[in-house]
DNA sequence: CCTACCGATCGGTAGG
DNA sequence: CCTACCGATCGGTAGG
């Protein structure tokens, strides 16, 4: 499963042969097919597992969401899920491009709860005058998720080439990660609240 | 070329056989190979043509950039390039996932001018106190481009499923397009300027 | 979990 | 631009 996830994410479904997966695991091709039935069933299995882990992470944020600083908590969980395992972002992007109609249903199922949580927060905050009145909560939430997934998927691939500019000379990978997450969060927050710096 | 671009964007490079491209054009497979030499050469050709059109569009924005309202002009051209032909966004995303090291060079070559233009605008505006002081121009510009490409690539595929919410009942495709571009522009602008509504 | 094998399709070439 | 063909690899099956 791990190897299949990695290979599908890195080379795509059509670009990955079941022979290659079998080689990576150290068994023969028919043995792999015995376990999963077909290549397409393996694809479903890989996607299901990733979405199941996504569901593991959902309750965390709903608990935290009862406190203040909800926004930062949601962004932290959302970013963490993909940034800590970028192959998830690449896989979800590839699947969306490969089988849009198939992914639409799953995305509705799995991101809908998030969109609802975020949208309800936005409406509440809008009533308090904290959120810009022209924000469309649903489009906004969808856009933020797309931004996180998309930029995470290409970040490692591109070695964040254009992002090393004028800052201090040497920075560790952890610094890069934090800087990346912080900027994503900053953009999402600033484009939402009337006061761009407050949660 | 058109058919190859469309097929590579929709089904991916590995998922598209030269036979399928030949069928779409109405010629035989060896005839196609005669023109382009190999499948990989065709891939290069398709990518080169798209990047060449990107370069056609660059001067436009540099001319407009001498006037006021630079930001909106840059966003309009950037969004238009991808939103009007979403297969460009899908192709560039697939190529980045398929051959990251190969794309890094091209992206540095083709998006560097944009990043520089935007970054210089940001530094000027920062000095005037118009831009938030904590904005990292390079990371920001990279993030905006990623957001535009990523969300455009998946927008059509997903039929913007979660984005039909509470607005008026029936809206034409043009309305959707404008709403999409407007929200992208709004987010990019609001996360940059101290006053989120001014150019 | 294996060996042995299947038809279909892959990218590409020979030759005209 | 075609017909005819190449070896290699594809996903998958038979049978143990």
Short mmCIF file of C-alpha atoms (C1' of nucleotides) in Angstrom, two decimals:
data_model
loop_
_atom_site.label_atom_id
_atom_site.label_comp_id
_atom_site.label_asym_id
_atom_site.label_seq_id
_atom_site.Cartn_x
_atom_site.Cartn_y
_atom_site.Cartn_z
CA UNK A 1 0.00 0.00 0.00
CA UNK A 2 2.76 2.44 0.96
CA UNK A 3 4.71 1.70 -2.20
CA UNK A 4 1.59 1.85 -4.37
CA UNK A 5 0.65 5.21 -2.86
CA UNK A 6 4.13 6.57 -3.43
CA UNK A 7 4.35 5.28 -7.00
CA UNK A 8 0.86 6.45 -7.99
CA UNK A 9 1.62 9.87 -6.50
CA UNK A 10 5.03 10.18 -8.16
CA UNK A 11 4.45 8.58 -11.56
CA UNK A 12 0.68 8.55 -11.89
CA UNK A 13 -1.69 5.60 -12.26
CA UNK A 14 -1.11 5.02 -15.98
CA UNK A 15 2.63 5.56 -15.48
CA UNK A 16 2.89 2.88 -12.80
CA UNK A 17 2.79 -0.80 -13.77
CA UNK A 18 1.70 -3.40 -11.25
CA UNK A 19 5.02 -5.04 -12.05
CA UNK A 20 6.79 -1.96 -10.69
CA UNK A 21 4.75 -2.08 -7.49
CA UNK A 22 5.42 -5.80 -7.09
CA UNK A 23 9.15 -5.17 -7.56
CA UNK A 24 9.13 -2.43 -4.93
CA UNK A 25 7.44 -4.77 -2.46
CA UNK A 26 9.58 -7.77 -3.39
CA UNK A 27 6.88 -10.16 -4.59
CA UNK A 28 5.70 -11.37 -8.00
CA UNK A 29 3.06 -9.64 -10.03
CA UNK A 30 0.34 -12.32 -9.75
CA UNK A 31 0.76 -12.32 -5.97
CA UNK A 32 -0.06 -8.64 -5.88
CA UNK A 33 -3.10 -9.19 -8.09
CA UNK A 34 -4.25 -11.97 -5.79
CA UNK A 35 -4.45 -9.50 -2.89
CA UNK A 36 -6.22 -6.67 -4.68
CA UNK A 37 -8.02 -8.33 -7.58
CA UNK A 38 -7.07 -5.76 -10.19
CA UNK A 39 -5.00 -2.66 -10.70
CA UNK A 40 -8.11 -0.52 -10.50
CA UNK A 41 -9.13 -2.12 -7.20
CA UNK A 42 -5.67 -1.28 -5.84
CA UNK A 43 -6.19 2.31 -6.91
CA UNK A 44 -9.48 2.44 -5.03
CA UNK A 45 -7.82 0.89 -1.99
CA UNK A 46 -5.02 3.46 -2.00
CA UNK A 47 -7.47 6.35 -2.33
CA UNK A 48 -9.78 4.96 0.36
CA UNK A 49 -6.91 4.63 2.81
CA UNK A 50 -5.82 8.21 2.32
CA UNK A 51 -9.35 9.53 2.73
CA UNK A 52 -9.80 7.39 5.85
CA UNK A 53 -6.77 9.07 7.43
CA UNK A 54 -8.25 12.39 6.43
CA UNK A 55 -11.34 11.40 8.39
CA UNK A 56 -9.13 10.48 11.37
CA UNK A 57 -7.98 14.06 11.44
CA UNK A 58 -11.39 15.69 11.12
CA UNK A 59 -12.53 15.17 14.74
CA UNK A 60 -9.36 16.86 16.02
CA UNK A 61 -10.30 20.11 14.42
CA UNK A 62 -13.94 19.93 15.40
CA UNK A 63 -12.86 19.59 19.03
CA UNK A 64 -10.45 22.46 18.77
CA UNK A 65 -13.07 24.41 16.88
CA UNK A 66 -15.10 24.91 20.04
CA UNK A 67 -12.35 27.12 21.44
CA UNK A 68 -11.11 30.43 20.21
CA UNK A 69 -8.38 30.62 17.55
CA UNK A 70 -10.41 28.22 15.44
CA UNK A 71 -9.05 29.54 12.21
CA UNK A 72 -5.40 28.90 12.99
CA UNK A 73 -6.26 25.43 14.32
CA UNK A 74 -8.12 24.47 11.15
CA UNK A 75 -5.32 25.76 8.95
CA UNK A 76 -2.72 23.95 11.05
CA UNK A 77 -4.47 20.61 10.72
CA UNK A 78 -5.24 21.12 7.05
CA UNK A 79 -1.68 22.15 6.17
CA UNK A 80 -0.13 19.49 8.39
CA UNK A 81 -2.06 16.67 6.76
CA UNK A 82 -0.61 17.48 3.35
CA UNK A 83 2.73 19.14 4.13
CA UNK A 84 3.88 16.26 6.34
CA UNK A 85 3.05 13.78 3.58
CA UNK A 86 3.23 15.62 0.27
CA UNK A 87 2.47 12.44 -1.68
CA UNK A 88 -1.09 12.82 -0.40
CA UNK A 89 -1.40 16.16 -2.17
CA UNK A 90 0.13 14.78 -5.35
CA UNK A 91 -2.15 11.74 -5.28
CA UNK A 92 -5.32 13.74 -4.73
CA UNK A 93 -4.33 16.13 -7.52
CA UNK A 94 -3.58 13.31 -9.96
CA UNK A 95 -6.81 11.51 -9.13
CA UNK A 96 -8.79 14.72 -9.62
CA UNK A 97 -7.18 15.23 -13.04
CA UNK A 98 -7.51 11.56 -14.05
CA UNK A 99 -11.07 10.86 -12.91
CA UNK A 100 -12.83 14.16 -12.24
CA UNK A 101 -16.35 12.74 -12.11
CA UNK A 102 -15.26 10.00 -9.74
CA UNK A 103 -13.46 12.44 -7.44
CA UNK A 104 -16.29 14.96 -7.39
CA UNK A 105 -18.44 12.58 -5.33
CA UNK A 106 -15.62 11.75 -2.92
CA UNK A 107 -14.59 15.37 -2.52
CA UNK A 108 -18.16 16.38 -1.80
CA UNK A 109 -18.25 13.64 0.81
CA UNK A 110 -14.93 14.40 2.46
CA UNK A 111 -14.42 18.15 2.15
CA UNK A 112 -18.07 19.10 2.64
CA UNK A 113 -17.76 18.89 6.46
CA UNK A 114 -14.77 21.21 6.34
CA UNK A 115 -16.44 23.65 4.01
CA UNK A 116 -19.46 23.69 6.31
CA UNK A 117 -17.36 24.24 9.44
CA UNK A 118 -15.40 27.04 7.83
CA UNK A 119 -18.45 28.58 6.17
CA UNK A 120 -20.39 28.67 9.45
CA UNK A 121 -17.44 30.29 11.22
CA UNK A 122 -17.30 32.85 8.45
CA UNK A 123 -21.00 33.68 8.71
CA UNK A 124 -20.74 34.13 12.48
CA UNK A 125 -17.66 36.30 12.16
CA UNK A 126 -19.31 38.25 9.36
CA UNK A 127 -22.19 39.13 11.65
CA UNK A 128 -19.67 40.45 14.17
CA UNK A 129 -18.03 42.55 11.48
CA UNK A 130 -14.78 40.61 11.74
CA UNK A 131 -14.99 39.17 8.25
CA UNK A 132 -15.12 41.21 5.07
CA UNK A 133 -18.74 41.37 3.90
CA UNK A 134 -17.87 40.48 0.30
CA UNK A 135 -16.40 37.08 1.18
CA UNK A 136 -18.23 34.10 -0.31
CA UNK A 137 -17.64 31.47 2.36
CA UNK A 138 -18.00 28.43 0.13
CA UNK A 139 -15.88 29.68 -2.72
CA UNK A 140 -13.33 30.94 -0.24
CA UNK A 141 -13.06 27.61 1.62
CA UNK A 142 -12.79 25.70 -1.64
CA UNK A 143 -10.11 28.09 -2.83
CA UNK A 144 -8.06 27.77 0.36
CA UNK A 145 -8.11 23.98 0.23
CA UNK A 146 -7.11 24.06 -3.43
CA UNK A 147 -4.27 26.44 -2.61
CA UNK A 148 -2.95 24.21 0.17
CA UNK A 149 -3.17 21.00 -1.87
CA UNK A 150 -1.83 22.53 -5.06
CA UNK A 151 1.12 24.38 -3.60
CA UNK A 152 2.07 21.45 -1.38
CA UNK A 153 2.03 19.08 -4.33
CA UNK A 154 4.44 21.17 -6.38
CA UNK A 155 6.55 22.55 -3.53
CA UNK A 156 8.82 19.54 -3.07
CA UNK A 157 8.90 18.79 -6.77
CA UNK A 158 10.18 22.25 -7.54
CA UNK A 159 12.44 22.47 -4.51
CA UNK A 160 10.60 25.76 -3.92
CA UNK A 161 12.99 27.18 -6.48
CA UNK A 162 11.80 30.78 -6.53
CA UNK A 163 11.35 31.03 -2.79
CA UNK A 164 14.88 31.36 -1.48
CA UNK A 165 15.23 35.06 -2.06
CA UNK A 166 16.63 37.66 0.23
CA UNK A 167 16.28 35.91 3.58
CA UNK A 168 19.12 34.73 5.76
CA UNK A 169 21.60 32.49 4.00
CA UNK A 170 21.13 28.98 5.38
CA UNK A 171 17.76 27.67 6.57
CA UNK A 172 16.93 24.10 7.57
CA UNK A 173 14.08 22.08 6.06
CA UNK A 174 12.03 22.69 9.20
CA UNK A 175 12.41 26.42 8.72
CA UNK A 176 11.26 26.03 5.13
CA UNK A 177 8.26 24.00 6.20
CA UNK A 178 7.23 26.49 8.86
CA UNK A 179 7.78 29.42 6.55
CA UNK A 180 5.65 27.75 3.92
CA UNK A 181 2.82 26.92 6.31
CA UNK A 182 2.98 30.35 7.91
CA UNK A 183 2.68 32.10 4.56
CA UNK A 184 -0.24 29.89 3.50
CA UNK A 185 -1.99 30.64 6.78
CA UNK A 186 -1.21 34.33 6.56
CA UNK A 187 -2.66 34.59 3.05
CA UNK A 188 -5.78 32.67 3.97
CA UNK A 189 -6.33 34.78 7.08
CA UNK A 190 -5.55 38.15 5.55
CA UNK A 191 -7.91 37.59 2.64
CA UNK A 192 -10.72 36.79 5.04
CA UNK A 193 -10.73 39.11 8.04
CA UNK A 194 -11.23 42.84 7.98
CA UNK A 195 -8.27 43.02 10.32
CA UNK A 196 -5.76 40.81 8.58
CA UNK A 197 -3.64 39.97 11.59
CA UNK A 198 -6.19 38.77 14.14
CA UNK A 199 -7.66 35.24 14.37
CA UNK B 1 -0.83 19.72 -31.67
CA UNK B 2 -4.25 20.81 -30.41
CA UNK B 3 -5.39 17.23 -29.98
CA UNK B 4 -2.12 16.21 -28.34
CA UNK B 5 -2.35 19.12 -25.91
CA UNK B 6 -5.92 18.25 -25.03
CA UNK B 7 -5.21 14.54 -24.61
CA UNK B 8 -2.03 15.05 -22.56
CA UNK B 9 -3.89 17.53 -20.34
CA UNK B 10 -6.94 15.30 -19.89
CA UNK B 11 -5.41 11.82 -19.67
CA UNK B 12 -1.77 12.51 -18.94
CA UNK B 13 1.32 11.64 -20.96
CA UNK B 14 1.53 8.00 -19.89
CA UNK B 15 -2.23 7.66 -20.26
CA UNK B 16 -2.22 8.86 -23.87
CA UNK B 17 -0.99 6.59 -26.67
CA UNK B 18 0.29 8.03 -29.90
CA UNK B 19 -2.29 5.81 -31.51
CA UNK B 20 -5.03 7.77 -29.70
CA UNK B 21 -3.58 11.07 -30.91
CA UNK B 22 -3.30 9.76 -34.47
CA UNK B 23 -6.94 8.61 -34.32
CA UNK B 24 -8.06 12.03 -33.08
CA UNK B 25 -6.27 13.71 -35.99
CA UNK B 26 -7.37 11.13 -38.55
CA UNK B 27 -3.97 9.85 -39.67
CA UNK B 28 -1.97 6.68 -39.00
CA UNK B 29 0.42 6.28 -36.13
CA UNK B 30 3.66 6.16 -38.17
CA UNK B 31 2.64 9.37 -39.95
CA UNK B 32 2.45 11.13 -36.60
CA UNK B 33 5.84 9.75 -35.60
CA UNK B 34 7.28 10.98 -38.87
CA UNK B 35 6.37 14.57 -37.99
CA UNK B 36 7.61 14.59 -34.40
CA UNK B 37 10.22 11.84 -34.26
CA UNK B 38 9.08 10.33 -31.00
CA UNK B 39 6.37 10.56 -28.38
CA UNK B 40 8.73 12.42 -26.07
CA UNK B 41 9.58 14.94 -28.79
CA UNK B 42 5.86 15.57 -29.24
CA UNK B 43 5.58 16.19 -25.52
CA UNK B 44 8.36 18.78 -25.71
CA UNK B 45 6.69 20.38 -28.70
CA UNK B 46 3.35 20.67 -26.90
CA UNK B 47 4.98 22.16 -23.81
CA UNK B 48 7.08 24.58 -25.85
CA UNK B 49 4.07 25.87 -27.73
CA UNK B 50 2.16 26.57 -24.54
CA UNK B 51 5.09 28.39 -22.97
CA UNK B 52 5.57 30.38 -26.18
CA UNK B 53 1.98 31.65 -25.90
CA UNK B 54 2.69 32.50 -22.30
CA UNK B 55 5.54 34.65 -23.55
CA UNK B 56 3.20 36.30 -26.06
CA UNK B 57 1.14 37.50 -23.14
CA UNK B 58 3.98 38.78 -21.01
CA UNK B 59 4.60 42.05 -22.92
CA UNK B 60 0.94 43.00 -22.52
CA UNK B 61 1.25 43.15 -18.79
CA UNK B 62 4.58 44.94 -18.84
CA UNK B 63 3.00 47.69 -20.92
CA UNK B 64 0.00 47.94 -18.68
CA UNK B 65 2.29 47.79 -15.68
CA UNK B 66 3.49 51.32 -16.33
CA UNK B 67 0.05 52.64 -15.46
CA UNK B 68 -1.80 52.56 -12.22
CA UNK B 69 -3.94 49.55 -11.28
CA UNK B 70 -0.99 47.31 -12.10
CA UNK B 71 -2.07 44.64 -9.71
CA UNK B 72 -5.49 44.08 -11.22
CA UNK B 73 -3.98 44.09 -14.71
CA UNK B 74 -1.42 41.44 -13.83
CA UNK B 75 -4.06 39.27 -12.18
CA UNK B 76 -6.40 39.70 -15.14
CA UNK B 77 -3.80 38.54 -17.64
CA UNK B 78 -2.59 35.72 -15.41
CA UNK B 79 -6.10 34.42 -14.71
CA UNK B 80 -7.24 34.90 -18.30
CA UNK B 81 -4.39 32.85 -19.71
CA UNK B 82 -5.42 29.80 -17.71
CA UNK B 83 -9.16 30.27 -17.16
CA UNK B 84 -9.85 30.76 -20.87
CA UNK B 85 -7.96 27.56 -21.68
CA UNK B 86 -8.06 25.34 -18.61
CA UNK B 87 -6.17 22.55 -20.40
CA UNK B 88 -3.10 24.78 -20.04
CA UNK B 89 -3.39 24.63 -16.27
CA UNK B 90 -3.96 20.89 -16.30
CA UNK B 91 -1.01 20.33 -18.63
CA UNK B 92 1.39 22.44 -16.59
CA UNK B 93 0.28 20.69 -13.41
CA UNK B 94 0.72 17.23 -14.92
CA UNK B 95 4.13 18.08 -16.34
CA UNK B 96 5.25 19.45 -12.97
CA UNK B 97 4.15 16.24 -11.26
CA UNK B 98 5.59 13.96 -13.98
CA UNK B 99 8.96 15.62 -14.50
CA UNK B 100 9.66 18.01 -11.63
CA UNK B 101 13.36 18.47 -12.34
CA UNK B 102 12.65 19.15 -16.00
CA UNK B 103 9.93 21.69 -15.19
CA UNK B 104 11.94 23.51 -12.54
CA UNK B 105 14.25 24.93 -15.20
CA UNK B 106 11.40 25.97 -17.48
CA UNK B 107 9.40 27.49 -14.64
CA UNK B 108 12.41 29.47 -13.49
CA UNK B 109 12.77 30.70 -17.06
CA UNK B 110 9.13 31.57 -17.66
CA UNK B 111 7.72 32.67 -14.31
CA UNK B 112 10.85 34.47 -13.10
CA UNK B 113 9.96 37.64 -15.07
CA UNK B 114 6.53 37.66 -13.47
CA UNK B 115 7.87 37.04 -10.00
CA UNK B 116 10.34 39.89 -10.51
CA UNK B 117 7.66 42.28 -11.77
CA UNK B 118 5.35 41.48 -8.90
CA UNK B 119 8.13 41.46 -6.32
CA UNK B 120 9.36 44.88 -7.40
CA UNK B 121 5.84 46.29 -7.24
CA UNK B 122 5.53 44.85 -3.76
CA UNK B 123 8.78 46.40 -2.56
CA UNK B 124 7.75 49.82 -3.90
CA UNK B 125 4.32 49.56 -2.33
CA UNK B 126 5.86 48.34 0.90
CA UNK B 127 7.98 51.47 1.10
CA UNK B 128 4.80 53.53 0.74
CA UNK B 129 3.15 51.56 3.53
CA UNK B 130 0.53 50.14 1.17
CA UNK B 131 1.70 46.55 1.50
CA UNK B 132 1.84 44.64 4.75
CA UNK B 133 5.43 44.63 6.00
CA UNK B 134 5.46 40.88 6.69
CA UNK B 135 4.80 39.89 3.07
CA UNK B 136 7.58 37.89 1.41
CA UNK B 137 7.24 39.02 -2.18
CA UNK B 138 8.76 35.96 -3.79
CA UNK B 139 6.89 33.38 -1.76
CA UNK B 140 3.72 35.39 -2.18
CA UNK B 141 4.01 35.62 -5.97
CA UNK B 142 4.82 31.92 -6.25
CA UNK B 143 1.84 31.11 -4.05
CA UNK B 144 -0.55 33.26 -6.10
CA UNK B 145 0.51 31.64 -9.37
CA UNK B 146 0.15 28.20 -7.83
CA UNK B 147 -3.31 29.10 -6.57
CA UNK B 148 -4.44 30.32 -9.99
CA UNK B 149 -3.04 27.30 -11.86
CA UNK B 150 -4.20 24.75 -9.30
CA UNK B 151 -7.72 25.99 -8.83
CA UNK B 152 -8.23 26.54 -12.55
CA UNK B 153 -7.06 23.00 -13.30
CA UNK B 154 -9.57 21.40 -10.95
CA UNK B 155 -12.41 23.91 -11.37
CA UNK B 156 -13.86 22.50 -14.59
CA UNK B 157 -13.11 18.94 -13.60
CA UNK B 158 -15.11 19.31 -10.42
CA UNK B 159 -17.82 21.44 -11.98
CA UNK B 160 -17.05 23.80 -9.08
CA UNK B 161 -19.28 21.51 -7.06
CA UNK B 162 -19.07 23.25 -3.68
CA UNK B 163 -19.37 26.75 -5.11
CA UNK B 164 -23.03 27.04 -6.00
CA UNK B 165 -24.24 28.01 -2.56
CA UNK B 166 -26.56 30.79 -1.57
CA UNK B 167 -26.37 33.04 -4.62
CA UNK B 168 -29.15 33.65 -7.11
CA UNK B 169 -30.60 30.53 -8.66
CA UNK B 170 -29.43 30.43 -12.26
CA UNK B 171 -26.08 31.85 -13.35
CA UNK B 172 -24.48 31.54 -16.77
CA UNK B 173 -20.99 30.17 -17.40
CA UNK B 174 -19.72 33.70 -17.89
CA UNK B 175 -20.99 34.66 -14.47
CA UNK B 176 -19.22 31.66 -13.00
CA UNK B 177 -16.02 32.56 -14.76
CA UNK B 178 -16.12 36.16 -13.60
CA UNK B 179 -17.04 35.19 -10.08
CA UNK B 180 -14.16 32.75 -10.01
CA UNK B 181 -11.62 35.27 -11.33
CA UNK B 182 -12.95 37.99 -9.07
CA UNK B 183 -12.60 35.84 -5.98
CA UNK B 184 -9.06 34.81 -6.94
CA UNK B 185 -8.14 38.44 -7.48
CA UNK B 186 -9.82 39.50 -4.27
CA UNK B 187 -7.93 36.90 -2.22
CA UNK B 188 -4.60 37.78 -3.80
CA UNK B 189 -5.17 41.49 -3.27
CA UNK B 190 -6.55 41.28 0.25
CA UNK B 191 -3.67 39.15 1.47
CA UNK B 192 -1.17 41.67 0.14
CA UNK B 193 -2.29 45.21 0.83
CA UNK B 194 -2.80 46.81 4.22
CA UNK B 195 -6.04 48.15 2.81
CA UNK B 196 -7.55 45.08 1.21
CA UNK B 197 -9.85 46.87 -1.22
CA UNK B 198 -7.53 49.33 -2.96
CA UNK B 199 -5.23 48.53 -5.92
"C1'" DC C 1 2.52 -16.96 -2.79
"C1'" DC C 2 4.68 -19.03 -7.21
"C1'" DT C 3 5.67 -20.42 -12.58
"C1'" DA C 4 3.96 -20.23 -16.96
"C1'" DC C 5 1.36 -18.14 -20.07
"C1'" DC C 6 -2.47 -15.24 -22.52
"C1'" DG C 7 -4.08 -11.57 -25.98
"C1'" DA C 8 -3.71 -6.70 -26.43
"C1'" DT C 9 -1.32 -2.76 -26.81
"C1'" DC C 10 2.79 -0.06 -26.30
"C1'" DG C 11 6.51 3.06 -28.85
"C1'" DG C 12 9.02 2.73 -32.77
"C1'" DT C 13 11.12 1.04 -37.49
"C1'" DA C 14 11.54 -0.70 -42.47
"C1'" DG C 15 10.47 0.30 -46.70
"C1'" DG C 16 8.03 2.36 -50.06
"C1'" DC D 1 1.66 9.87 -45.70
"C1'" DC D 2 0.88 4.59 -45.87
"C1'" DT D 3 1.18 -0.97 -44.85
"C1'" DA D 4 3.49 -4.28 -42.46
"C1'" DC D 5 5.95 -5.52 -38.82
"C1'" DC D 6 9.25 -5.51 -34.56
"C1'" DG D 7 10.39 -6.68 -29.51
"C1'" DA D 8 8.82 -5.22 -25.08
"C1'" DT D 9 5.60 -4.59 -21.82
"C1'" DC D 10 0.88 -4.12 -20.38
"C1'" DG D 11 -3.05 -6.10 -17.08
"C1'" DG D 12 -4.70 -10.35 -16.03
"C1'" DT D 13 -5.51 -15.71 -15.77
"C1'" DA D 14 -4.62 -20.88 -15.16
"C1'" DG D 15 -3.18 -23.91 -12.22
"C1'" DG D 16 -0.90 -25.44 -8.47
#
